[in-house]
Coordinates of C-alpha atoms in Angstrom, one line a residue:
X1 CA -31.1 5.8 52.1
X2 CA -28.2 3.2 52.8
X3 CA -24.7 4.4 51.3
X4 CA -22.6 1.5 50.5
X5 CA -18.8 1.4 49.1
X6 CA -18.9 2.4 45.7
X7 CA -16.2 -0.3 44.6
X8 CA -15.7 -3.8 45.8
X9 CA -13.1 -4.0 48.5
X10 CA -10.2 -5.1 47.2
X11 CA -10.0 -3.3 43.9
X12 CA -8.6 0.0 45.1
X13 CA -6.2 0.7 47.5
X14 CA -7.1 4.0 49.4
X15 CA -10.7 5.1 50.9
X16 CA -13.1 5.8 47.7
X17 CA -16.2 8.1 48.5
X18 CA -19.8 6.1 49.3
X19 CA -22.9 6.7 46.5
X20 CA -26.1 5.8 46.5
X21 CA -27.1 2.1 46.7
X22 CA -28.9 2.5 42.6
X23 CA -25.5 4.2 41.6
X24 CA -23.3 1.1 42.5
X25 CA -25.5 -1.1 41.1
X26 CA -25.2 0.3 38.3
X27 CA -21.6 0.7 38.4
X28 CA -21.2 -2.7 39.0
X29 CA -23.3 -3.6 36.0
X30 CA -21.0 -1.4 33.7
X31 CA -17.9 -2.9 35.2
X32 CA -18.7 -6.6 35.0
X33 CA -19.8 -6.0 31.1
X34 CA -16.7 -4.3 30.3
X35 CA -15.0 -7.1 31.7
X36 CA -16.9 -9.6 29.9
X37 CA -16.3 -7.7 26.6
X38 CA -12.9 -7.0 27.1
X39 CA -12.4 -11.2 27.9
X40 CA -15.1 -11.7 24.8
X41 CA -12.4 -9.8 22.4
X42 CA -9.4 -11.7 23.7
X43 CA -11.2 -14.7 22.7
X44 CA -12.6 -13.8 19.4
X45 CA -9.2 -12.7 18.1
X46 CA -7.4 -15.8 19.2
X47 CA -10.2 -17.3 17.3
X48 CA -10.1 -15.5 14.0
X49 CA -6.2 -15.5 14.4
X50 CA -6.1 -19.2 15.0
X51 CA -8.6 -19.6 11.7
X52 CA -5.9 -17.5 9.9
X53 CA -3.3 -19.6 10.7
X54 CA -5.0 -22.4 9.8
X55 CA -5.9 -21.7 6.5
X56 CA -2.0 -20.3 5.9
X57 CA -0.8 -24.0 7.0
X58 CA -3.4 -25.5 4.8
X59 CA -2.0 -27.5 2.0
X60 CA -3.5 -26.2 -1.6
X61 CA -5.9 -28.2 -3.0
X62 CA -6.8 -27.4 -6.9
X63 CA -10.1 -27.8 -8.5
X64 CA -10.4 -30.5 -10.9
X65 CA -9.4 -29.3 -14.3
X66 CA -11.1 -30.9 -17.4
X67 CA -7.9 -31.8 -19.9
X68 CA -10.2 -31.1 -22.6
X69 CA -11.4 -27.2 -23.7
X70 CA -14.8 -26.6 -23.2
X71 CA -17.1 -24.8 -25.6
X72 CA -20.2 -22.6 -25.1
X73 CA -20.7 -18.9 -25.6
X74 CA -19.6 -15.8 -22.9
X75 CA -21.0 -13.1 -22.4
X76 CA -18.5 -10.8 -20.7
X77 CA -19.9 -7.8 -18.9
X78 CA -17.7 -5.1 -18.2
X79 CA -19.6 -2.3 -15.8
X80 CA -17.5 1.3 -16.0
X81 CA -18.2 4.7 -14.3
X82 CA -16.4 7.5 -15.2
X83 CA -13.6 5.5 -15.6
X84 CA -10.5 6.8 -17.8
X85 CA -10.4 6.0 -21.9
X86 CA -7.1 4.9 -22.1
X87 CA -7.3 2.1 -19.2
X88 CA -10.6 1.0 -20.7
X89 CA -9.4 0.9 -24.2
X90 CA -6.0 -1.4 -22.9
X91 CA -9.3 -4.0 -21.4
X92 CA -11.4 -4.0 -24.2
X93 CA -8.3 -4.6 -26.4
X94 CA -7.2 -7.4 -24.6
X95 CA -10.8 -8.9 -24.2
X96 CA -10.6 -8.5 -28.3
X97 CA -7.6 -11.0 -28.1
X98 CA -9.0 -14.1 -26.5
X99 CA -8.9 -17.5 -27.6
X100 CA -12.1 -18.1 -27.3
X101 CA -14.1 -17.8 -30.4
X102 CA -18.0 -17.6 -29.1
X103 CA -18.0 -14.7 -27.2
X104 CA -19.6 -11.3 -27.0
X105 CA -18.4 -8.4 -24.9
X106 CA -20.9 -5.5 -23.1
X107 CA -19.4 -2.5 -21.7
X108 CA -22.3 -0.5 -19.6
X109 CA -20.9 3.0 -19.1
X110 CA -23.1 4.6 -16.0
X111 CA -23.5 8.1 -14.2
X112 CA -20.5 9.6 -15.9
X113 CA -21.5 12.9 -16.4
X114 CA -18.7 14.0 -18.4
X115 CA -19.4 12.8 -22.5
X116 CA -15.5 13.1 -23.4
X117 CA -15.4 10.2 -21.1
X118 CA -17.5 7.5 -22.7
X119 CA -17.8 8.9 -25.9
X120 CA -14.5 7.5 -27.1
X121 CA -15.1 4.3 -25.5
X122 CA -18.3 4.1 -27.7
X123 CA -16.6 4.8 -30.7
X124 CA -14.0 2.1 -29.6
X125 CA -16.4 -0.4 -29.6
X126 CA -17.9 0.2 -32.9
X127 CA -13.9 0.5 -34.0
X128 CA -13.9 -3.5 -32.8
X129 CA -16.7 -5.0 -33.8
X130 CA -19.6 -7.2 -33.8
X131 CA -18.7 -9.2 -30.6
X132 CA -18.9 -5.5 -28.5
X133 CA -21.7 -3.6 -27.9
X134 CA -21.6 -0.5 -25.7
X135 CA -24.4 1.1 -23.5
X136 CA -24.7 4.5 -21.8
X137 CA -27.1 5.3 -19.1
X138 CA -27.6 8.1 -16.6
X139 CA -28.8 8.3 -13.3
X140 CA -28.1 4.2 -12.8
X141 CA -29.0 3.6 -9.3
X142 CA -27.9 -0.2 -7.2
X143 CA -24.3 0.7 -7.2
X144 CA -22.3 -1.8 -9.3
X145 CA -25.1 -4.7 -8.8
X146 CA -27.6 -2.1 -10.5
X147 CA -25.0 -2.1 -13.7
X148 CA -24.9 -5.6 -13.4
X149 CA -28.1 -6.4 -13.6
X150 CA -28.5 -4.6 -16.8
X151 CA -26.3 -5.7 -18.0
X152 CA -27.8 -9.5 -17.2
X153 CA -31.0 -7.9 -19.2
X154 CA -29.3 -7.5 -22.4
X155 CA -27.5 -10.4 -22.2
X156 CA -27.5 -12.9 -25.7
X157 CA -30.0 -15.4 -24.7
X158 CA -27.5 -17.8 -26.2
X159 CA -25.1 -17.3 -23.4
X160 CA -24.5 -20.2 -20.8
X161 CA -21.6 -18.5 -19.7
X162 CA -21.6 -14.5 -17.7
X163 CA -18.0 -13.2 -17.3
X164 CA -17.7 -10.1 -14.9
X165 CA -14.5 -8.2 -16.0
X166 CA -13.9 -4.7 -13.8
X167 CA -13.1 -1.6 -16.5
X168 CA -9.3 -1.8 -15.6
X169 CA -8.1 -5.2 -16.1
X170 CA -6.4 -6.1 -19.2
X171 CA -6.8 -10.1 -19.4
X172 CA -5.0 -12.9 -20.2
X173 CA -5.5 -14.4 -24.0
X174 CA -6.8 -18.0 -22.2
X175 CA -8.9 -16.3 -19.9
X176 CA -12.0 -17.9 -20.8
X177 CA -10.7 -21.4 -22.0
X178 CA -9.3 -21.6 -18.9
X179 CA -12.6 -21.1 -17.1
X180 CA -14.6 -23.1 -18.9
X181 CA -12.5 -26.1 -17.7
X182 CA -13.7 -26.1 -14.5
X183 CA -17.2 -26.4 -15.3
X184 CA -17.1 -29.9 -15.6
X185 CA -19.1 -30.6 -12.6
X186 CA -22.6 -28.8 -12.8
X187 CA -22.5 -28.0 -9.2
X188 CA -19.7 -25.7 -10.2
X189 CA -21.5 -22.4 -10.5
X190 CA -18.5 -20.0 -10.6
X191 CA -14.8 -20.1 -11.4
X192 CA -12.5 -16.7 -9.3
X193 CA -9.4 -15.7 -10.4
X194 CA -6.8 -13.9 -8.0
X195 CA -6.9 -10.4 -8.3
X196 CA -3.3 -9.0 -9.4
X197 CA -2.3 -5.8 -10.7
X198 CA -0.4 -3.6 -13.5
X199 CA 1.1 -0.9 -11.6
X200 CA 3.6 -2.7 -8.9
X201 CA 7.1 -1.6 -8.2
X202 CA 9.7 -2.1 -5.4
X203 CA 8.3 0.9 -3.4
X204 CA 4.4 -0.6 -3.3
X205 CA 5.2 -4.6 -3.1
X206 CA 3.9 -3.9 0.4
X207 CA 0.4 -3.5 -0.8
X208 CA 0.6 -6.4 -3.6
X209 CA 0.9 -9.1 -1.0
X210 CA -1.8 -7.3 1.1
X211 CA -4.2 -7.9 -1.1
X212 CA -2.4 -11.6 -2.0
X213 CA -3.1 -12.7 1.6
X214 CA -7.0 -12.9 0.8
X215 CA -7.1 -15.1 -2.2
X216 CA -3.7 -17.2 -0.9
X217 CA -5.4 -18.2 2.5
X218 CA -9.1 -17.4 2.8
X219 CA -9.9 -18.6 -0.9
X220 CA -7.8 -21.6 -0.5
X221 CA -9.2 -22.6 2.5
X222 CA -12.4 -22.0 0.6
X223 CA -11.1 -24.6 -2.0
X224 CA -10.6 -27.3 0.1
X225 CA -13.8 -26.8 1.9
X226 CA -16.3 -25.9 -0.9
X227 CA -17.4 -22.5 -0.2
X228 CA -15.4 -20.0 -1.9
X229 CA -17.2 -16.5 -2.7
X230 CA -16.6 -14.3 -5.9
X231 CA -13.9 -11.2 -6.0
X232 CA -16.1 -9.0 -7.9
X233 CA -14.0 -9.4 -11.2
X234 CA -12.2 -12.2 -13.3
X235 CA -15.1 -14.3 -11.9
X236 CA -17.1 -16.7 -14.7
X237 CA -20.6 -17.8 -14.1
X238 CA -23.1 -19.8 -15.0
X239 CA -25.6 -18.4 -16.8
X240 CA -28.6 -20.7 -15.5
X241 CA -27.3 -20.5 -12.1
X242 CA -27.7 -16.7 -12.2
X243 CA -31.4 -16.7 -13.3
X244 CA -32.1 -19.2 -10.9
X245 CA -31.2 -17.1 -7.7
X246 CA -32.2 -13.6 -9.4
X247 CA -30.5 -10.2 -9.9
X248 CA -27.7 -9.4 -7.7
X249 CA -29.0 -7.0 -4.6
X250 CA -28.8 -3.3 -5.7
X251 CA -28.5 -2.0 -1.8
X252 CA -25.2 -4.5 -1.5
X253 CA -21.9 -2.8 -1.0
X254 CA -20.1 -5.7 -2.4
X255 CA -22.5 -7.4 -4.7
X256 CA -20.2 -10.1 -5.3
X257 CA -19.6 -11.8 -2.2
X258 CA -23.3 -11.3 -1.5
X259 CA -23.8 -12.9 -4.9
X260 CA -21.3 -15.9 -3.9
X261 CA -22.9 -16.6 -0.4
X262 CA -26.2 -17.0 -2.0
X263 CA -25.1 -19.1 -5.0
X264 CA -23.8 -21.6 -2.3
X265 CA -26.9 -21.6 0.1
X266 CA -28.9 -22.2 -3.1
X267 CA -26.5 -25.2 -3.3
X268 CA -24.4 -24.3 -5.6
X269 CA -20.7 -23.7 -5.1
X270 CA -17.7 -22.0 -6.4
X271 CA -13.6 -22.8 -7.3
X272 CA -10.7 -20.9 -6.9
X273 CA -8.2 -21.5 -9.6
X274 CA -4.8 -19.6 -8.2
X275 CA -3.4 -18.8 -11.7
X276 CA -2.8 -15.3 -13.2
X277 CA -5.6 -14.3 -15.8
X278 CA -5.6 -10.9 -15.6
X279 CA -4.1 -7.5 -14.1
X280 CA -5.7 -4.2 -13.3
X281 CA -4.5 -1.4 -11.3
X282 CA -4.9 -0.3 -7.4
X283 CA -6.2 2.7 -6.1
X284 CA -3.6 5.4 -7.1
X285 CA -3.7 7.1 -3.8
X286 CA -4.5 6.7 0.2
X287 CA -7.9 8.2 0.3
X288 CA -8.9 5.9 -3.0
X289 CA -7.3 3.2 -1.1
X290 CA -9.1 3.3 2.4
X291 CA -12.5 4.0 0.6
X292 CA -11.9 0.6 -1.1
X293 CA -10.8 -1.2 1.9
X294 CA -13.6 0.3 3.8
X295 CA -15.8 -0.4 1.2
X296 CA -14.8 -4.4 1.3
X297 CA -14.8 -4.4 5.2
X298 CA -18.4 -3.3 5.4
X299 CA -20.3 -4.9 2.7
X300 CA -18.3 -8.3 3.4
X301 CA -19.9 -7.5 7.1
X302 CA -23.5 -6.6 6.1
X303 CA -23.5 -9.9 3.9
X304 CA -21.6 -11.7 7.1
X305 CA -24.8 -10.2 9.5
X306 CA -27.3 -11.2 6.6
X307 CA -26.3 -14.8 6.5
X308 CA -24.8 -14.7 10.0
X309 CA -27.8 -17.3 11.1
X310 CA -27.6 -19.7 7.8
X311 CA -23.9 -20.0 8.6
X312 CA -23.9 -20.8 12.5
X313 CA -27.2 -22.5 13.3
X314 CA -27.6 -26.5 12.5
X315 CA -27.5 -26.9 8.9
X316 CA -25.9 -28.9 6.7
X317 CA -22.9 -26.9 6.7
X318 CA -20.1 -29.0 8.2
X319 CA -18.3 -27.0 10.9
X320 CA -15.6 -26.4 8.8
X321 CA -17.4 -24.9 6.1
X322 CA -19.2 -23.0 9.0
X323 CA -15.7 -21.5 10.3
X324 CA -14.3 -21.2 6.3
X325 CA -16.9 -18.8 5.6
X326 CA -16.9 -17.0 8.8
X327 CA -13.2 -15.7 8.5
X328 CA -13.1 -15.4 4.5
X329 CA -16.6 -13.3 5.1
X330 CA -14.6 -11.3 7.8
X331 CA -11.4 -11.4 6.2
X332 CA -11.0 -7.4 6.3
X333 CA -12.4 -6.5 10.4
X334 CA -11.0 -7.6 13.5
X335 CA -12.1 -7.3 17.3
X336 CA -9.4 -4.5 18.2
X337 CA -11.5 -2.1 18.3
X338 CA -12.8 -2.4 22.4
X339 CA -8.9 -3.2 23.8
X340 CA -7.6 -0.3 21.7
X341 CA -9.8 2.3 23.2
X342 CA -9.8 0.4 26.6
X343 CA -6.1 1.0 26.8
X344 CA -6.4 4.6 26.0
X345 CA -9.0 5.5 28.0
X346 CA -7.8 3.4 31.3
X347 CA -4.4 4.5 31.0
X348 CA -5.4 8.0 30.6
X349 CA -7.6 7.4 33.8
X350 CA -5.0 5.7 35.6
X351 CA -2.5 8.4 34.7
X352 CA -4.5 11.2 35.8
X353 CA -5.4 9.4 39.4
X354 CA -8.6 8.3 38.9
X355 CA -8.1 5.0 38.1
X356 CA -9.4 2.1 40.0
X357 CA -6.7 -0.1 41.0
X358 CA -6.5 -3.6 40.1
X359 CA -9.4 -3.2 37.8
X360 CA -7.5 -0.6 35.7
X361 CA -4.9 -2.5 35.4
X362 CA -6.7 -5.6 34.6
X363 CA -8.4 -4.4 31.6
X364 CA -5.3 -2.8 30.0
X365 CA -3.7 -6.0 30.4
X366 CA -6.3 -8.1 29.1
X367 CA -6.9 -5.4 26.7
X368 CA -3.0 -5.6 25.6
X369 CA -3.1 -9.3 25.5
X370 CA -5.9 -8.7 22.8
X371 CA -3.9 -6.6 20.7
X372 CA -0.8 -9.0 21.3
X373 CA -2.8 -12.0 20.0
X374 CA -4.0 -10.4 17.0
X375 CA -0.3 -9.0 16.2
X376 CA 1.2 -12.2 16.7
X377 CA -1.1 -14.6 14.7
X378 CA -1.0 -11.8 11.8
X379 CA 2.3 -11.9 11.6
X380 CA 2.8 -15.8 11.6
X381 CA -0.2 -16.1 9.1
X382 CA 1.7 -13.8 6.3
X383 CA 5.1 -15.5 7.3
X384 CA 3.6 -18.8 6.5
X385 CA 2.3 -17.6 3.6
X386 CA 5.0 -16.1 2.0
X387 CA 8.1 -17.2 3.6
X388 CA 10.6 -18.6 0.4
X389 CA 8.1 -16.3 -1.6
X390 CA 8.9 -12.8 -0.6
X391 CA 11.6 -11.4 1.6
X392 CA 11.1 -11.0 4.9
X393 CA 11.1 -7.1 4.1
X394 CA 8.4 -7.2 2.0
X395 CA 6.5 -9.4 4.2
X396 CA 6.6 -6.8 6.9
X397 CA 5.8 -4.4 4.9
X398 CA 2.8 -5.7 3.7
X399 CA 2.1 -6.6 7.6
X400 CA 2.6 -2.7 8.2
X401 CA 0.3 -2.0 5.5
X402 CA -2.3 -4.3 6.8
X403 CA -2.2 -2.9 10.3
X404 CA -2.4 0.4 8.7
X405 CA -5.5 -0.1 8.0
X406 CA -6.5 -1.5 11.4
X407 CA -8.9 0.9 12.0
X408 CA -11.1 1.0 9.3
X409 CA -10.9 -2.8 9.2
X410 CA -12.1 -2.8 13.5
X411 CA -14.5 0.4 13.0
X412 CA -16.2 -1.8 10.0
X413 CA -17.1 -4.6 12.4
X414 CA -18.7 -2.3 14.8
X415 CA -20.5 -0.5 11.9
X416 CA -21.7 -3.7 10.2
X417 CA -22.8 -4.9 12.9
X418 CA -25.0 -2.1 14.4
X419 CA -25.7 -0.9 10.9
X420 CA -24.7 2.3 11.4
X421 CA -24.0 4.7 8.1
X422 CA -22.4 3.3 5.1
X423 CA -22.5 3.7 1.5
X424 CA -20.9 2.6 -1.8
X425 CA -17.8 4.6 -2.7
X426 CA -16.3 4.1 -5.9
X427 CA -12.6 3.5 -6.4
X428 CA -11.3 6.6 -8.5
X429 CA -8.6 5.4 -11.4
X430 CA -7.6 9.2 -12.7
X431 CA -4.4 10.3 -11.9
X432 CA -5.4 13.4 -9.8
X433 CA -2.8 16.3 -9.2
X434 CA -3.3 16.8 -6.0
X435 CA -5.3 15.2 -3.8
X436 CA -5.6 15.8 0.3
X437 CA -3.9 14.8 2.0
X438 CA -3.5 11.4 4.0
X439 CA -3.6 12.7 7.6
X440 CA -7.3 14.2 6.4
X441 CA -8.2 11.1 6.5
X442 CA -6.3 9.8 9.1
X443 CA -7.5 11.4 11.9
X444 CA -8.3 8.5 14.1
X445 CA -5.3 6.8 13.2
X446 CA -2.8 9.8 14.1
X447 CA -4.9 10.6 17.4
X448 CA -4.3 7.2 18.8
X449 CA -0.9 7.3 17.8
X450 CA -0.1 10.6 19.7
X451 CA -1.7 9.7 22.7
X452 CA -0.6 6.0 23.3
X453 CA 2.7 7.8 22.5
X454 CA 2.9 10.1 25.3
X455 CA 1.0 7.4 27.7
X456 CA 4.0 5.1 26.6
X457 CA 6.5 7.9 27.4
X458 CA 4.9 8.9 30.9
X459 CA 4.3 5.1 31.5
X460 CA 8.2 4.1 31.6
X461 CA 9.2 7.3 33.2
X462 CA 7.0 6.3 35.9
X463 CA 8.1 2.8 35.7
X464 CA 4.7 1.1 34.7
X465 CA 5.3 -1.6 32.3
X466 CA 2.0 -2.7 31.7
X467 CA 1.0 0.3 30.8
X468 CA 4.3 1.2 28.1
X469 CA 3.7 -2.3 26.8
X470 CA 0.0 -1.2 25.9
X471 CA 0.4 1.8 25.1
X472 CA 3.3 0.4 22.1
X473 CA 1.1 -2.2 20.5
X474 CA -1.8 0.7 20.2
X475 CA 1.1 3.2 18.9
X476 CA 2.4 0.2 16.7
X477 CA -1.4 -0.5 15.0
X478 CA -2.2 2.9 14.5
X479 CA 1.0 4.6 13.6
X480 CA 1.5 1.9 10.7
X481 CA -0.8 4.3 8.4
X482 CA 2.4 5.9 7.7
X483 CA 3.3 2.8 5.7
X484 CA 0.0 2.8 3.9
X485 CA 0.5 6.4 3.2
X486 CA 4.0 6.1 1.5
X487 CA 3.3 2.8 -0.7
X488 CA 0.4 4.5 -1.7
X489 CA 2.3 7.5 -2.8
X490 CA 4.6 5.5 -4.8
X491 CA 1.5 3.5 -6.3
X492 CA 0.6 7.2 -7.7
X493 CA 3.8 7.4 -9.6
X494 CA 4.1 4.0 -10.8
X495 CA 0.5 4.8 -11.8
X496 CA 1.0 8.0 -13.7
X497 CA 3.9 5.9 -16.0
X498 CA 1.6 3.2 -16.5
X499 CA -0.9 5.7 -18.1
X500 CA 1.3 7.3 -20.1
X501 CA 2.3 4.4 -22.1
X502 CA -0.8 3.2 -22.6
X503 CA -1.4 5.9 -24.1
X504 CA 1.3 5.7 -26.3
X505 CA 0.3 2.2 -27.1
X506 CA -3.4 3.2 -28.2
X507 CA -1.4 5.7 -30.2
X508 CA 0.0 2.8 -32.3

């Protein structure tokens, strides 16, 4: 058989041994895909970091509010699970305060095993009233759609109105007047509000704005273009819209965003109104944290691949509403993912003497570019956000916080799109003692932090530049879990006060 050169010439610098004619084709084929992909991912996160720019610079554009309050009877559904009494008391209590006189509340305990749970949540209800009406079932299956759809069964047929409120938000007095005056137009099928929460301090306004970024830019963007997609709580529906598209889907992840792209296929469309109408609490600690984040990344991604062909192939969809709902459906991944582990790996090979030459280097550099791109747009998109809002502490924090999370966030993409694994983890709201700790969960994140460490360290002691300058935005990504880690930890204590005088107040 004929032996050939195993690399091109040119893309090595010393004599490299001859292989079989099949093996270099094949080589050849792995190298110019890698190259594609690595070039793909530069591309795709200027893309989604140009969209996020975009939609920071976008001027806000409100929904038309009615001046006059609108009538019509809500039924609020509030879905729990083993949630704790005192935080679900403080939301029933406040849902006993609104304004709005024709209402009716139905809280839908599920799977909690434990009776001294739900049982004093039962006994609430009957404490409040006629309007509230409690449930308990066992062995619920559909994650939170499943509870949702019950609770849809036993709905008052009167209703023209379905409020979803989560188990730990207590709500503003207004909440559903408010709502109701953005019904106005019948196409108007649903009516967010931001998500904001209770237990917020100076050691944890890292992960307020976090989550602020979503609603601030991709649900504004949504505004102006007419495709926002419901948060999952503090959202108000239209009754007829909902039995016109059927029960949310029970195998969905996030059932509301699923539920929000196929209210606007169907036609229909939704408003974000960026005013405070409720508050409930974050995840106390990291693990409860990344589950939630993880959670978000992949179902927004299953429901991205579901609709992935509705969005991009001719429709009616104007190409903004086409790029609107691509990055607000992919709001929590990224395409850093294939340059992170490109760098690694390269610079490891490249290190060690085996690397190819000009090739090696070219994918870390196009590789670090990738990373560079998505690091730079992030951090203009928060500034624009929140410059004059925040200081510029806090808004790098909450950029540390965000790139904390880089992992999950780039693993989610992969997994969303390949389908691989998955499954609905609910966020936990006890305080618990001790939980374990963060670098259990973190192992990813700390390897790629040691090892594009040392590659950094060996890379300028050798006087490779390219290389250091990789191997520090992989260390910066990764390493930023720290951040996540402590504001988390702080979230726990500001937590754990929270709880205690809610207590006291249910006391009273």
């Amino acid at each position: 058989m004929r032996r050939v050169a195993i690399f091109p010439s040119g893309w090595h610098n010393g004599p490299r041994p001859t292989m079989p004619l099949y093996v270099t084709a094949a080589h050849d084929i792995f190298v110019g895909a890698l190259l594609l992909l690595t070039y793909g991912s530069v591309s795709l996160v200027a893309v989604q970091g140009g969209l996020q720019i975009v939609g920071a610079l976008l001027p806000k554009r409100p929904p038309r509010r009615s001046a006059r309050p609108r009538t019509g009877f809500v039924s609020i559904h509030v879905p729990t699970c083993n949630e704790p009494p005192v935080l679900l008391k403080n939301t029933l209590r406040s849902l006993h305060g609104l304004r709005h006189g024709d209402f009716e509340v139905i809280v839908l305990d599920n799977n909690t095993a434990d009776p001294a749970v739900w049982r004093p949540i039962q006994a609430y209800c009957k404490e409040l009233g006629a309007p509230f009406r409690f449930y308990h079932v066992d062995k619920l299956s559909g994650f939170k759609a499943g509870a949702l759809n019950l609770l849809r069964e036993k709905t008052d047929p009167r209703a023209e109105f379905i409020a979803v409120v989560d188990a730990d938000y207590e709500v503003q007095p207004d909440f559903l007047t408010e709502a109701l005056r953005y019904f106005s137009d019948e196409r108007v099928a649903f009516v967010q509000f931001p998500q904001t929460y209770q237990n917020i301090g100076s050691g944890n306004r890292g992960l307020r704005i976090e989550y602020e970024h979503f609603f601030q830019n991709y649900l504004n963007a949504g505004n102006r273009f007419g495709c926002v997609t419901a948060t999952g709580t503090l959202t108000v529906f239209r009754a007829a819209v909902l039995r016109h598209v059927g029960p949310y889907t029970p195998t969905s992840m996030t059932e509301d965003a699923e539920m929000g792209a196929r209210l606007f296929f169907a036609g229909y469309r939704g408003v974000f109104v960026d005013r405070v109408m409720g508050r409930g609490v974050m995840p106390y600690d990291f693990v409860a944290y990344k589950k939630q984040k993880k959670r978000w990344a992949r179902g927004n991604m299953e429901v991205l691949m579901r609709r992935f062909t509705d969005i991009v192939f001719p429709s009616d969809l104007s190409w903004a509403q086409k790029l609107a709902l691509l990055s607000q459906l992919g709001a929590w991944t990224n395409f850093t993912l294939l340059p992170s582990l490109c760098i690694v790996a390269f610079s490891l090979a490249e290190m060690a003497g085996i690397g190819e030459g000009r090739f090696t280097e070219r994918i870390i550099l196009v590789s670090a570019a990738a990373l560079a791109i998505h690091v730079a747009t992030k951090t203009v998109a928060f500034g624009l956000l929140f410059h004059g809002r925040y200081s510029w502490t806090d808004i790098l924090r909450a950029l540390a916080v965000h790139f904390g999370m880089n992992w999950t966030y780039a693993t989610a993409l992969f997994l969303g799109v390949f389908r691989l694994g998955g499954k609905f983890e609910r966020t936990n709201k006890f305080i618990i003692p001790r939980v374990p700790p963060a670098v259990e969960h973190s192992i990813f994140e700390i390897g790629m932090s040691i090892v594009s460490a040392v590659l950094g360290m060996i890379a300028v002691a050798e006087g490779r530049p390219a290389i250091a300058a990789a191997a520090v935005l992989v260390f910066a990504l990764h390493a930023s879990v720290v951040m996540v880690d402590a504001e988390t930890r702080f979230t726990k204590r500001v937590s754990a006060m929270l709880l205690k005088e809610l207590e006291t107040r249910t006391r009273l």
